[in-house]
XYZ file of C-alpha atoms in Angstrom:
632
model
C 146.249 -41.192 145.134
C 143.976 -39.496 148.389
C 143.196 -41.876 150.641
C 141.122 -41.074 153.759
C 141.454 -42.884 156.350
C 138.598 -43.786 159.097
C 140.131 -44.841 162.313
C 137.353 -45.188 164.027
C 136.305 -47.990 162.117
C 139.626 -49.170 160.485
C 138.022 -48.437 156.617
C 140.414 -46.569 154.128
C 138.854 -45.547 151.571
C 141.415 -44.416 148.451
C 140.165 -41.599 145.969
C 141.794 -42.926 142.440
C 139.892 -41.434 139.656
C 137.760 -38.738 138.371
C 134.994 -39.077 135.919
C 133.167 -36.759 133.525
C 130.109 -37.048 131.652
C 127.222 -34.984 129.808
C 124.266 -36.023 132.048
C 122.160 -33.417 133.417
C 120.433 -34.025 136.705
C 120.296 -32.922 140.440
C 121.577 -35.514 142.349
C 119.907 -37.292 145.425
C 122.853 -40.066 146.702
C 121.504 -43.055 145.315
C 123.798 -42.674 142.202
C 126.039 -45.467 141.450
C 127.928 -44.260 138.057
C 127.345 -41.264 136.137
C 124.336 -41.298 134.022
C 125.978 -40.690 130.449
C 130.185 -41.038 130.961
C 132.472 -39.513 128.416
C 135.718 -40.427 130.185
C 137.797 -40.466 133.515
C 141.591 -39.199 134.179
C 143.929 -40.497 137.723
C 144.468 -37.727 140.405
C 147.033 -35.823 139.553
C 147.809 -34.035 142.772
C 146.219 -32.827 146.049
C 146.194 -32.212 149.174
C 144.747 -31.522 152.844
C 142.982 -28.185 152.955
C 141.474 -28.278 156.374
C 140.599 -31.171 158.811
C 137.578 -32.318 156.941
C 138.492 -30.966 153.186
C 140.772 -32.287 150.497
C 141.885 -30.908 147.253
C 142.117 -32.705 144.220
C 144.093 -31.833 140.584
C 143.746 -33.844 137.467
C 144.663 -33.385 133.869
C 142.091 -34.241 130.831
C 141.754 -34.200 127.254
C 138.108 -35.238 125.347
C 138.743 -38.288 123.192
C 139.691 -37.094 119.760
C 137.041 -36.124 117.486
C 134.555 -36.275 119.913
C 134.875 -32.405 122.503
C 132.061 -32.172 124.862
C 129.922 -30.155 127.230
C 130.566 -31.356 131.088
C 127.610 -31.561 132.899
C 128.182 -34.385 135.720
C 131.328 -35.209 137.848
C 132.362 -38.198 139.482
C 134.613 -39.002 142.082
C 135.694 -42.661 142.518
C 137.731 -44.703 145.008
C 138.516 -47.836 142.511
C 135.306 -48.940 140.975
C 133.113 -47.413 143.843
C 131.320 -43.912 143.088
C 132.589 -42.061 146.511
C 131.371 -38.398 145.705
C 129.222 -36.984 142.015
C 128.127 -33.415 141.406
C 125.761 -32.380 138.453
C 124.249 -29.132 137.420
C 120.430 -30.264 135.350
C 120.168 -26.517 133.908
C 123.705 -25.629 132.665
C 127.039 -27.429 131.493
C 130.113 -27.029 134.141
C 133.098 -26.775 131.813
C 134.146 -27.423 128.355
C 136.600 -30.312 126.896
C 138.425 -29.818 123.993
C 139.683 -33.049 122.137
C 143.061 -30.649 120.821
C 143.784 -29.092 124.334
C 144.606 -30.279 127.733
C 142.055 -29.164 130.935
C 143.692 -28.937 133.880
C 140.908 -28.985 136.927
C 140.792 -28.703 140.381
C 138.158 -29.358 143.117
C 137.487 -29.102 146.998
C 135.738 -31.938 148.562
C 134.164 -31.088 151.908
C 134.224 -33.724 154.113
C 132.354 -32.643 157.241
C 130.430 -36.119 157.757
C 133.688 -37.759 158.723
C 136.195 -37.513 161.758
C 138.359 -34.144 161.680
C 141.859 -34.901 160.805
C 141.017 -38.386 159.191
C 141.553 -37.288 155.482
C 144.768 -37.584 154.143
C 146.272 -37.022 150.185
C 149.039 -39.501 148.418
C 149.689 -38.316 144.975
C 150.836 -41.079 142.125
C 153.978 -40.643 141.234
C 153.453 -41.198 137.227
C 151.640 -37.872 136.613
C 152.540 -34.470 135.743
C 155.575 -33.015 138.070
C 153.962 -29.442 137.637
C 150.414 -30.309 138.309
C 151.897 -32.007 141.852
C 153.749 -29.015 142.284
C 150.611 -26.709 141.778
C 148.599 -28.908 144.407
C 151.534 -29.026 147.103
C 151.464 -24.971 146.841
C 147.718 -24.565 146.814
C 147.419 -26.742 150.118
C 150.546 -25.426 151.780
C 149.295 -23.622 154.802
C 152.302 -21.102 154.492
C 153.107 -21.349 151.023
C 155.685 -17.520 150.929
C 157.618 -17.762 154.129
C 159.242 -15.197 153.106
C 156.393 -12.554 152.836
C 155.540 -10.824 155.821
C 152.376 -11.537 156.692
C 150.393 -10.012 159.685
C 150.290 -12.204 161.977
C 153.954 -12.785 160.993
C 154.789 -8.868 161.776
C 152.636 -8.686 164.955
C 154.904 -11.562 165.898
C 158.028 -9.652 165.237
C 157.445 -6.070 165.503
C 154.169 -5.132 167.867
C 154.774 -5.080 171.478
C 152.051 -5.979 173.915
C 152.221 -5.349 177.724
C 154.359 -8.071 180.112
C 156.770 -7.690 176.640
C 160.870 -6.876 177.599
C 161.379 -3.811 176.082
C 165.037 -2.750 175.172
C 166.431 0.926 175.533
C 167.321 2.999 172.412
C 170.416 3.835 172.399
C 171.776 7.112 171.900
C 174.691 8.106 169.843
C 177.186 10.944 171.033
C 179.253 13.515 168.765
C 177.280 16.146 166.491
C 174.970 14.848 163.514
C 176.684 15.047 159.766
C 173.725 17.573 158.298
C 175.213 16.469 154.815
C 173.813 12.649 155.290
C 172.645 11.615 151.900
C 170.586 9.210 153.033
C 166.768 9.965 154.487
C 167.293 8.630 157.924
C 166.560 9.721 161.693
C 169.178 9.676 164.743
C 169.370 10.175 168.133
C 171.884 12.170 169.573
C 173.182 13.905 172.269
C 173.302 17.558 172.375
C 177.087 18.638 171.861
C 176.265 22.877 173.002
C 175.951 24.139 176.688
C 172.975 26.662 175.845
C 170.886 27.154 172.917
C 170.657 30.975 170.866
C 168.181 32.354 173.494
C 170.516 30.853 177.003
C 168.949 27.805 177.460
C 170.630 24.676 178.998
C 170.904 22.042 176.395
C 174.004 20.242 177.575
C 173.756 16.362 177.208
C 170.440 17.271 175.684
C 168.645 14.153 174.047
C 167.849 15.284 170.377
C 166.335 13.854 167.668
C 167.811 14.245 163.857
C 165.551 14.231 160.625
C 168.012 13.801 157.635
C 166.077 14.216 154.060
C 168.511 13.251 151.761
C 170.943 16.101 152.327
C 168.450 18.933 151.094
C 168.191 19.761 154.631
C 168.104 18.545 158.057
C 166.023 19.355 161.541
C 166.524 18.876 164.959
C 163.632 17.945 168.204
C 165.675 18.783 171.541
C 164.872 19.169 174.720
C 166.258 21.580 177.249
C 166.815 21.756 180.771
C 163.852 23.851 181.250
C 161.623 21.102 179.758
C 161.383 23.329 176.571
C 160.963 21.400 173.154
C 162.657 22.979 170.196
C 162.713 22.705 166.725
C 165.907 23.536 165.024
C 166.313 23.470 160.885
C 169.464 23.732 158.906
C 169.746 23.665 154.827
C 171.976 20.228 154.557
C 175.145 21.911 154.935
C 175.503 23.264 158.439
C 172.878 23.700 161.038
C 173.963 26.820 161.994
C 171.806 27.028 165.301
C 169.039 28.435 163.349
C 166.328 28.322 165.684
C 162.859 28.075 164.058
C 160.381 27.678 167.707
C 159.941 26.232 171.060
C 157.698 24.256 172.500
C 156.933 24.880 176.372
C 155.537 21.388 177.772
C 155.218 23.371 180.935
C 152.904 26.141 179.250
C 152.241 27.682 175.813
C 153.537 26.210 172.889
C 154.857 27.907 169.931
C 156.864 27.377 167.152
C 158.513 30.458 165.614
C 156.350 32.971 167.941
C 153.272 31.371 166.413
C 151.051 29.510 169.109
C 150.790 25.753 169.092
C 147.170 24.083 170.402
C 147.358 21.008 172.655
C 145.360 19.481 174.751
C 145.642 21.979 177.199
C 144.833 25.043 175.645
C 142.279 23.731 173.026
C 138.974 22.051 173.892
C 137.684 20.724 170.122
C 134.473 19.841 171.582
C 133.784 23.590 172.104
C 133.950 24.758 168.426
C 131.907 23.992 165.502
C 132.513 23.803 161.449
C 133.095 27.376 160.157
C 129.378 27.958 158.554
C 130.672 31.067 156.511
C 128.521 34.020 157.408
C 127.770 35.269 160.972
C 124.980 33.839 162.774
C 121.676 35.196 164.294
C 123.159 36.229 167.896
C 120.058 35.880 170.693
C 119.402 39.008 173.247
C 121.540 38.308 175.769
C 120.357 40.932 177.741
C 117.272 43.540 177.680
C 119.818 46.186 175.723
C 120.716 44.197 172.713
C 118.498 41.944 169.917
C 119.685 39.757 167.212
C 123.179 40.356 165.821
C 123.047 41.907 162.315
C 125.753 40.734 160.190
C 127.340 43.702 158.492
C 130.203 42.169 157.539
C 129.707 42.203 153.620
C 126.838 44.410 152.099
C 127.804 43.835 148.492
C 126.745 39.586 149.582
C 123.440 38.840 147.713
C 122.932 35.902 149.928
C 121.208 33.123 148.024
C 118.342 30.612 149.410
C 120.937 27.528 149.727
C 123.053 29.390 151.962
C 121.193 29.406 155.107
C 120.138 26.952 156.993
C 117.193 26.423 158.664
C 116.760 29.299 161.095
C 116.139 33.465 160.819
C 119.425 35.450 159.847
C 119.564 39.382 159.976
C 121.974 41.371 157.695
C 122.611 44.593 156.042
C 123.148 45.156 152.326
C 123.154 48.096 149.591
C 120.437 47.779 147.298
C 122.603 47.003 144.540
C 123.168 43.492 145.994
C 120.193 42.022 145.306
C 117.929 44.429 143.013
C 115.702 46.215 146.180
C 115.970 49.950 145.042
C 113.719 51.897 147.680
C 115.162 54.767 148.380
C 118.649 54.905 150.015
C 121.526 53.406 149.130
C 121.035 50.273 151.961
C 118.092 48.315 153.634
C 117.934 45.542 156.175
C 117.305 41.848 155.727
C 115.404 39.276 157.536
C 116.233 35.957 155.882
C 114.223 32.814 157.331
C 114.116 29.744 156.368
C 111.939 27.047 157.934
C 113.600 23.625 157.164
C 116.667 21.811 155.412
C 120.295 23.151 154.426
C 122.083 23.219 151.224
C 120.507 22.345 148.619
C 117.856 20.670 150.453
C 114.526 22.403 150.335
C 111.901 19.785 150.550
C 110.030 21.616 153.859
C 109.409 24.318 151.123
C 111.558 27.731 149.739
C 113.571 30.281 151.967
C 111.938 33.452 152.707
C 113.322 37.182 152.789
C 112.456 40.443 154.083
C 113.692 43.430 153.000
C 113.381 47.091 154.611
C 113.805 50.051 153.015
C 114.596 53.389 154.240
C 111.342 54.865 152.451
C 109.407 52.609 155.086
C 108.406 49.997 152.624
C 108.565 46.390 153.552
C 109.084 44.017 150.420
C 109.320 40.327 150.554
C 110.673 37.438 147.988
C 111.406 33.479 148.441
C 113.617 31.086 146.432
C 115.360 28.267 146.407
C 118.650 26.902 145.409
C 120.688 30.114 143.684
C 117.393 31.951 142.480
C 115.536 33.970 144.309
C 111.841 35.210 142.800
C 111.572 38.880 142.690
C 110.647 41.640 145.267
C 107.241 42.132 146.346
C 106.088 44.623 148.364
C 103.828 45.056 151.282
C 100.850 47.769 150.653
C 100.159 49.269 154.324
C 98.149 52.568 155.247
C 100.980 54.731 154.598
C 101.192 53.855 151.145
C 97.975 52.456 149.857
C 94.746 53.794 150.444
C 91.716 52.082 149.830
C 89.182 54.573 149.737
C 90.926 55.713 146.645
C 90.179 52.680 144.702
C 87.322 51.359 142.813
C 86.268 47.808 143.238
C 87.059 45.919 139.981
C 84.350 46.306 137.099
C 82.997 43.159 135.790
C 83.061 44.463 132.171
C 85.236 45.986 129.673
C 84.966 49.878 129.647
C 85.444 52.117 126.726
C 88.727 53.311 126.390
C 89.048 57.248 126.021
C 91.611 58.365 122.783
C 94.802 56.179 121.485
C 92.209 55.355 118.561
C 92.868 56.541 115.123
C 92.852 60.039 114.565
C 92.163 60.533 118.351
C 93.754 63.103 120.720
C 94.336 62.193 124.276
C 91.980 64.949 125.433
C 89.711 64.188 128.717
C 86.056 62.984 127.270
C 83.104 62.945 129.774
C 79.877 62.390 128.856
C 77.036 62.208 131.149
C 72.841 62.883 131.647
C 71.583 66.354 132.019
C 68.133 65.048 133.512
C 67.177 66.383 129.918
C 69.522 65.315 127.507
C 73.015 63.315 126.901
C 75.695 65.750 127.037
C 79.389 65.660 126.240
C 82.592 67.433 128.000
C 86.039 67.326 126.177
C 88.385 69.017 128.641
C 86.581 71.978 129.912
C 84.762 72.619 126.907
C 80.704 71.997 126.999
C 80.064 70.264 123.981
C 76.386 70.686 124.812
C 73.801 67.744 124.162
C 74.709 64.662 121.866
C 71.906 64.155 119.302
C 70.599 67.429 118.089
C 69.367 69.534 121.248
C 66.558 68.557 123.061
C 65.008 65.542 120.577
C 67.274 62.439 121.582
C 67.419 60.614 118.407
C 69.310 57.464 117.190
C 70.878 58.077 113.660
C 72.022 55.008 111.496
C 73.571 55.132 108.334
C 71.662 52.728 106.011
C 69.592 52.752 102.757
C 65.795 52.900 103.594
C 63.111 52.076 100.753
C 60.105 54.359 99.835
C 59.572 58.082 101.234
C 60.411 59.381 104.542
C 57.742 61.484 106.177
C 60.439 63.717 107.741
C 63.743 64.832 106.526
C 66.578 66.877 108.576
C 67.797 70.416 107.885
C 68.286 74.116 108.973
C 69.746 77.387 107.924
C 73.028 76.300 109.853
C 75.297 74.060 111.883
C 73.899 75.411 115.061
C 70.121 74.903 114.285
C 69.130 71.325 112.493
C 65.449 71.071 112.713
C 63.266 68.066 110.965
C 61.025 69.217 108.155
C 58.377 67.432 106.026
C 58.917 66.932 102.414
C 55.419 67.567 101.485
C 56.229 71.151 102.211
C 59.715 71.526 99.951
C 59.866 72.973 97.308
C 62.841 71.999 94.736
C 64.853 75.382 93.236
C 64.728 76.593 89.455
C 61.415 73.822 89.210
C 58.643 76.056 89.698
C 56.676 73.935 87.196
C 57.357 70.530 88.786
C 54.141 70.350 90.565
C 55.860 70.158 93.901
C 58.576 67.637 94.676
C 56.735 64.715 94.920
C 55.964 65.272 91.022
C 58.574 66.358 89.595
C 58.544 63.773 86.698
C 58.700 66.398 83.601
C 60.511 68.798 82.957
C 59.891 71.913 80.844
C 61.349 72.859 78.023
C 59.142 76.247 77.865
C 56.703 74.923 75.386
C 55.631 71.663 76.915
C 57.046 69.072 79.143
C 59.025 66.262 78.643
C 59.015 63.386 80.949
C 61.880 61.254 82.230
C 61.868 57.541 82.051
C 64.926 55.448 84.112
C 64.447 52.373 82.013
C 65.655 50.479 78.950
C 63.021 50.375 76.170
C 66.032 48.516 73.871
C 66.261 49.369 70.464
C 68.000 52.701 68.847
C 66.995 56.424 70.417
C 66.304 58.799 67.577
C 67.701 61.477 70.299
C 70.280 61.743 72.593
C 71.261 64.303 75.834
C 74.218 66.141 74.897
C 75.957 68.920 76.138
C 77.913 71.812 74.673
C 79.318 73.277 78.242
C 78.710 72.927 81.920
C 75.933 74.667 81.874
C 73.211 73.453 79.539
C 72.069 70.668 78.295
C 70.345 69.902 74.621
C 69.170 66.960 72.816
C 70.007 66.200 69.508
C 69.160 64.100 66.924
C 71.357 60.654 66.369
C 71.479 61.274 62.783
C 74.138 64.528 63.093
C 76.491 62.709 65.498
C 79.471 61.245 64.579
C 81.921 59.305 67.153
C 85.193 60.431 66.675
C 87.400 57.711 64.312
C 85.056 55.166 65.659
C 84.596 53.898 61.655
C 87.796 54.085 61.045
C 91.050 52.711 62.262
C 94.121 53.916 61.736
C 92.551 55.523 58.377
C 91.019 51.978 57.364
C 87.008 52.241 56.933
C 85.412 50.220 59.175
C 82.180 48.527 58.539
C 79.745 45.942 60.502
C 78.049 43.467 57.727
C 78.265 39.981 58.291
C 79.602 37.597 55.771
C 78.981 40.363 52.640
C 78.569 38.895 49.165
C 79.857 35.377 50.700
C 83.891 36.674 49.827
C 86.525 34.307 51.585
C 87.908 37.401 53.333
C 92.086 37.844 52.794
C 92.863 39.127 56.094
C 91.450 38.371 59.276
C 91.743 40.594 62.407
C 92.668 38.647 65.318
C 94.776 39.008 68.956
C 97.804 37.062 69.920
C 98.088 35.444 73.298
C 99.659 37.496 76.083
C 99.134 40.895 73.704
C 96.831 43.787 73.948
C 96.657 45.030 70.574
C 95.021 43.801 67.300
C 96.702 42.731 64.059
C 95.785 41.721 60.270
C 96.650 37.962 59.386
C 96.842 36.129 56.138
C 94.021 33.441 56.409
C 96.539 31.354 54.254
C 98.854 31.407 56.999
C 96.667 30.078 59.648
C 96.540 26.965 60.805
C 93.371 25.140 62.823
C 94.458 23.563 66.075
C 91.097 22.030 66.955
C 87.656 22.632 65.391
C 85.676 20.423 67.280
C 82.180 22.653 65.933
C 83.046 21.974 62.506
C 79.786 20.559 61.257
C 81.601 19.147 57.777
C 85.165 18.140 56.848
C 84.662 20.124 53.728
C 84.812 23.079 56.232
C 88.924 22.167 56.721
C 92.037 22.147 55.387
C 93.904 19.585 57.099
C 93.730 17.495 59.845
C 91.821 18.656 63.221
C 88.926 16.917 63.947
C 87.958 15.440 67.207
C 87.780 11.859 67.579
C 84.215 11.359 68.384
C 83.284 15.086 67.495
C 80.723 17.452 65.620
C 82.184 16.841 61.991
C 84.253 13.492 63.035
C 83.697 10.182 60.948
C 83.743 7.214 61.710
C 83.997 3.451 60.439
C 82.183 0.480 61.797
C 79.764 -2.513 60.307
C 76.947 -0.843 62.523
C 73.772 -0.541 60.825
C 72.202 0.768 63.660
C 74.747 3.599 64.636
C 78.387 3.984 66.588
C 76.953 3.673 69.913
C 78.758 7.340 70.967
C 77.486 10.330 72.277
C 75.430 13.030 69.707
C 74.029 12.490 66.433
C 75.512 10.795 63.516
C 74.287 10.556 60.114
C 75.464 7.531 57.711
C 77.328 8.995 54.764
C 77.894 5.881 53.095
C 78.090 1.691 53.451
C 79.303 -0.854 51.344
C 78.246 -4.519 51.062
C 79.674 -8.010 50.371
C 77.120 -10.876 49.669
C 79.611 -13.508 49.449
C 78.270 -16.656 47.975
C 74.678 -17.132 48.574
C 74.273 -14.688 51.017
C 71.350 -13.241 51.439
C 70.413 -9.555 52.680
C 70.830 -9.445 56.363
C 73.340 -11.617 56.452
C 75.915 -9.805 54.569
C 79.561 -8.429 55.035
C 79.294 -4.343 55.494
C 81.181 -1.216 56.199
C 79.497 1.662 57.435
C 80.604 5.283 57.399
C 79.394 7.700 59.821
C 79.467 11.601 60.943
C 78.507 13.222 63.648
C 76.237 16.414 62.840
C 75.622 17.690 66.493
């Protein structure tokens, strides 16, 4: 069991039991019990954490048949709640009634004495669960690991500490060691390759598992070498030296120490050389030449103004020349980082021009260039019309000849080329011509005795060729047939002409009587005498001349092979052979006891009724049938 002792006041106050139950509630310290208890389990182990915690470890099992949710714990010294903890919004931990729970809890004790808690575990429980509890409150559970404070202890060295000398082995190094291992040795030569005094040298030996070995040694002169061999022999292979007195190197390449090499004075390599400021009156900025073929891109300046010198195949500015300059600013940001706005670029070409572009990231827009008075001049410009002008030629038919046309103070006059059209709209009379049909008679009509001279003339004063006799052309209604005239109609009297116009040639013209004329084989066809008579001497006719659907030529039928799809006109069934009337039709029938009619559309005539009496009936209260057809 825990027991925590108070020696203040003599009380000892012994944690037996835990309890769980399934009440839900915050807590305020005026609990006595839990508020709905499912069960309670001994301490199975524990332990002192700190000075004022303790840790408990129990072992439970839900009664059988009955798992729960845990939502309140108690902690009990005998029959006394000592400590409870309850969550009112969410269950703390299942119970199975088929499984064992093993639990553990910390129970922070900072109200009492430090030092004052102490934990007894009972005997009877579960050897493991002790075990668990004595290892969870150990305070150094894994002597055996080393720990950090544990290797400081051993291993770091502080200042007041007795340090001990290395000791330094004599005799040459084996350069076939296996092993990876370093040694200290003493140097077993009088002088190195170059004459150097390296007797009784102190050296140090890398060994790296017999692939190959090197040496640190330091000579009389204070010079540090560097010697390598291949794991066999070291055959005084000398790879450098390093001169704590002056320069270093190491295989005639220099080494940089702290007193040749001030990293404070150099910067990041930025890839591209910088703008260089005038240092004197003579120079300007530096212009990077370095690479003309570079199409430098937005993100790769910085934020300042960067000369260079390309070919004009680099980035697209073909001016002239095979080169031009650059002027590349950009006003804010690195990288990828333009949110104080794009780079901007100036290019100059060797034709004088000075074209300009801005980007960002890896695009740059395209070249634009500058219009100055040595290669724009305004005078020669226009100012912008505000409407669409006519366009000369490219239209159908049209030639891309220079039209002008223009006023002549007395006329509208047209140039195409160098060729004087002369005036538009027939010489000196400016008129407006429109095609469209006019009614009635117009008092003036246009013509001349060529293409060079069209006049206006009034028809009054025409006269019409080869019509002498008209009466003038306003009256030229008859013509003469050299013994009287005959005058011309245009409109259809109907009925049959006794005489027709006719021609023999192209030349003349004749009537002639209706009664000689004869149309071709329009009676006949195909040798077959043709007549129009309708219905002659009432004959059921044998053939019939008829089309078929989807043909363009005519054809004789047996009417006994014909068959009536639908003869809704049929006035009378007598008038068919067969089936084919219309429900509700002209010719149709039908059947009702309607005295009055069918109560459908057109008019139907009663072709018969029939009547049943029945016994005693009287008329108007009989049983009838009435037949019915419709007539139109």
């Amino acid at each position: 069991m825990a027991a925590i002792n108070v020696p203040k006041t003599g009380i000892e106050v012994a944690v037996t039991r835990i309890a769980f139950g399934t009440g839900k509630y915050r807590p305020n310290g005026t609990e006595t019990s839990l508020q709905h208890e499912m069960m309670w389990v001994t301490i199975a182990g524990g332990g002192k954490v700190s000075p004022t915690q303790v840790q408990v470890h129990a072992e439970a099992i839900a009664p059988v048949g009955s798992p729960f949710w845990c939502s309140e714990i108690g902690f009990y010294a005998g029959d006394t709640l000592f400590a409870i903890y309850s969550k009112p919004d969410q269950p703390i931990l299942y119970f199975a009634d088929d499984s064992v729970t093993t639990v553990s809890y910390t129970l922070g004790l900072t109200a009492l004495p430090a030092d004052s808690v102490t934990v007894l575990v009972d005997p009877n429980v579960n050897t493991a669960i002790q075990l668990i509890g004595a290892h969870e409150t150990a305070g150094d559970s894994h002597p055996q690991y080393l720990t950090e404070p544990r290797g400081d202890a051993f291993y770091v060295k502080k200042a007041g500490d007795v340090m001990g000398p290395l000791s330094v082995a004599a005799g040459k190094a084996d350069p076939a060691r296996t092993s990876f291992a370093l040694e200290i040795r003493e140097a077993t030569r009088a002088t190195d390759t170059n004459g150097r005094d390296i007797s009784y040298a102190p050296k140090m030996v890398f060994h790296w598992g017999g692939v190959c070995v090197s040496q640190l040694r330091l000579t009389a002169d204070n010079v540090l070498e560097v010697v390598a061999g291949d794991g066999a022999s070291y055959g005084a292979l000398q790879v450098g030296s390093i001169n704590v007195t002056s320069a270093m190197t190491i295989g005639g390449q220099s080494v940089w120490h702290q007193g040749n090499f001030d990293p404070s004075s150099k910067q990041n390599t930025i890839g591209y050389v910088p703008a260089r400021a005038a240092a004197t009156s003579s120079y300007g900025i530096g212009v990077d030449v370095s690479d003309r073929e570079r199409n430098v891109l937005p993100k790769d300046r910085d934020f300042g103004l960067y000369p260079d010198f390309a070919n004009n195949s680099a980035d697209g500015l073909n001016d002239g020349g095979i080169t031009h300059g650059r002027l590349t600013f950009r006003q804010y940001g690195d990288g990828t980082d333009f949110s104080g706005g794009p780079a901007h670029q100036l290019g100059f070409s060797v034709n004088g021009n000075l074209w300009y572009r801005n980007g960002t990231g890896v695009t740059w827009n395209g070249w634009n260039k500058f219009w100055h008075s040595g290669n724009f001049d305004p005078a020669s410009k226009q100012n912008k019309l505000d409407y669409t002008p006519v366009q000369q030629g490219t239209g159908i038919g049209q030639l891309s000849n220079l039209v002008k046309i223009g006023w002549a103070n007395d006329g509208l006059k047209a140039t195409v080329d160098v060729t004087d059209l002369g005036y538009v709209v027939f010489g000196d009379r400016p008129m407006r011509m429109r095609w469209a049909g006019q009614p009635g008679q117009p008092p003036w009509l246009l013509g001349g005795s060529g293409p060079g001279d069209i006049c206006a003339f009034n028809p009054a004063e025409l006269s019409v060729k080869n019509a002498t006799n008209a009466g003038g052309a306003q009256t030229a209604e008859k013509i003469s047939n050299s013994n009287s005239y005959m005058q011309l109609q245009w409109s259809d009297p109907g009925g049959q002409p006794a005489y027709l116009w006719g021609s023999d040639g192209p030349t003349a013209a004749r009537l002639a009587a209706i009664s000689n004329l004869s149309v071709g084989n329009a009676r006949t066809w195909s040798g077959m005498p043709l007549r129009y008579a309708e219905n002659p001497l009432a004959n059921q006719p044998y053939y019939i001349l008829g089309i078929e659907a989807g043909h363009s030529e005519f054809s004789i039928y047996n009417r006994t092979a014909l068959a009536v799809g639908s003869c809704v006109a049929a006035m009378y069934a007598n008038q068919l052979s067969g089936q084919g009337l219309q429900h509700g039709g002209v010719g149709g029938y039908i059947l009702n006891k309607r005295k009055d009619g069918t109560g459908l559309a057109g008019i139907w005539e009663q072709r018969g009724q029939v009547y049943d009496y029945g016994s005693g009936a009287v008329e108007g209260n009989e049983s009838s049938s009435v037949l019915w057809q419709r007539v139109a």
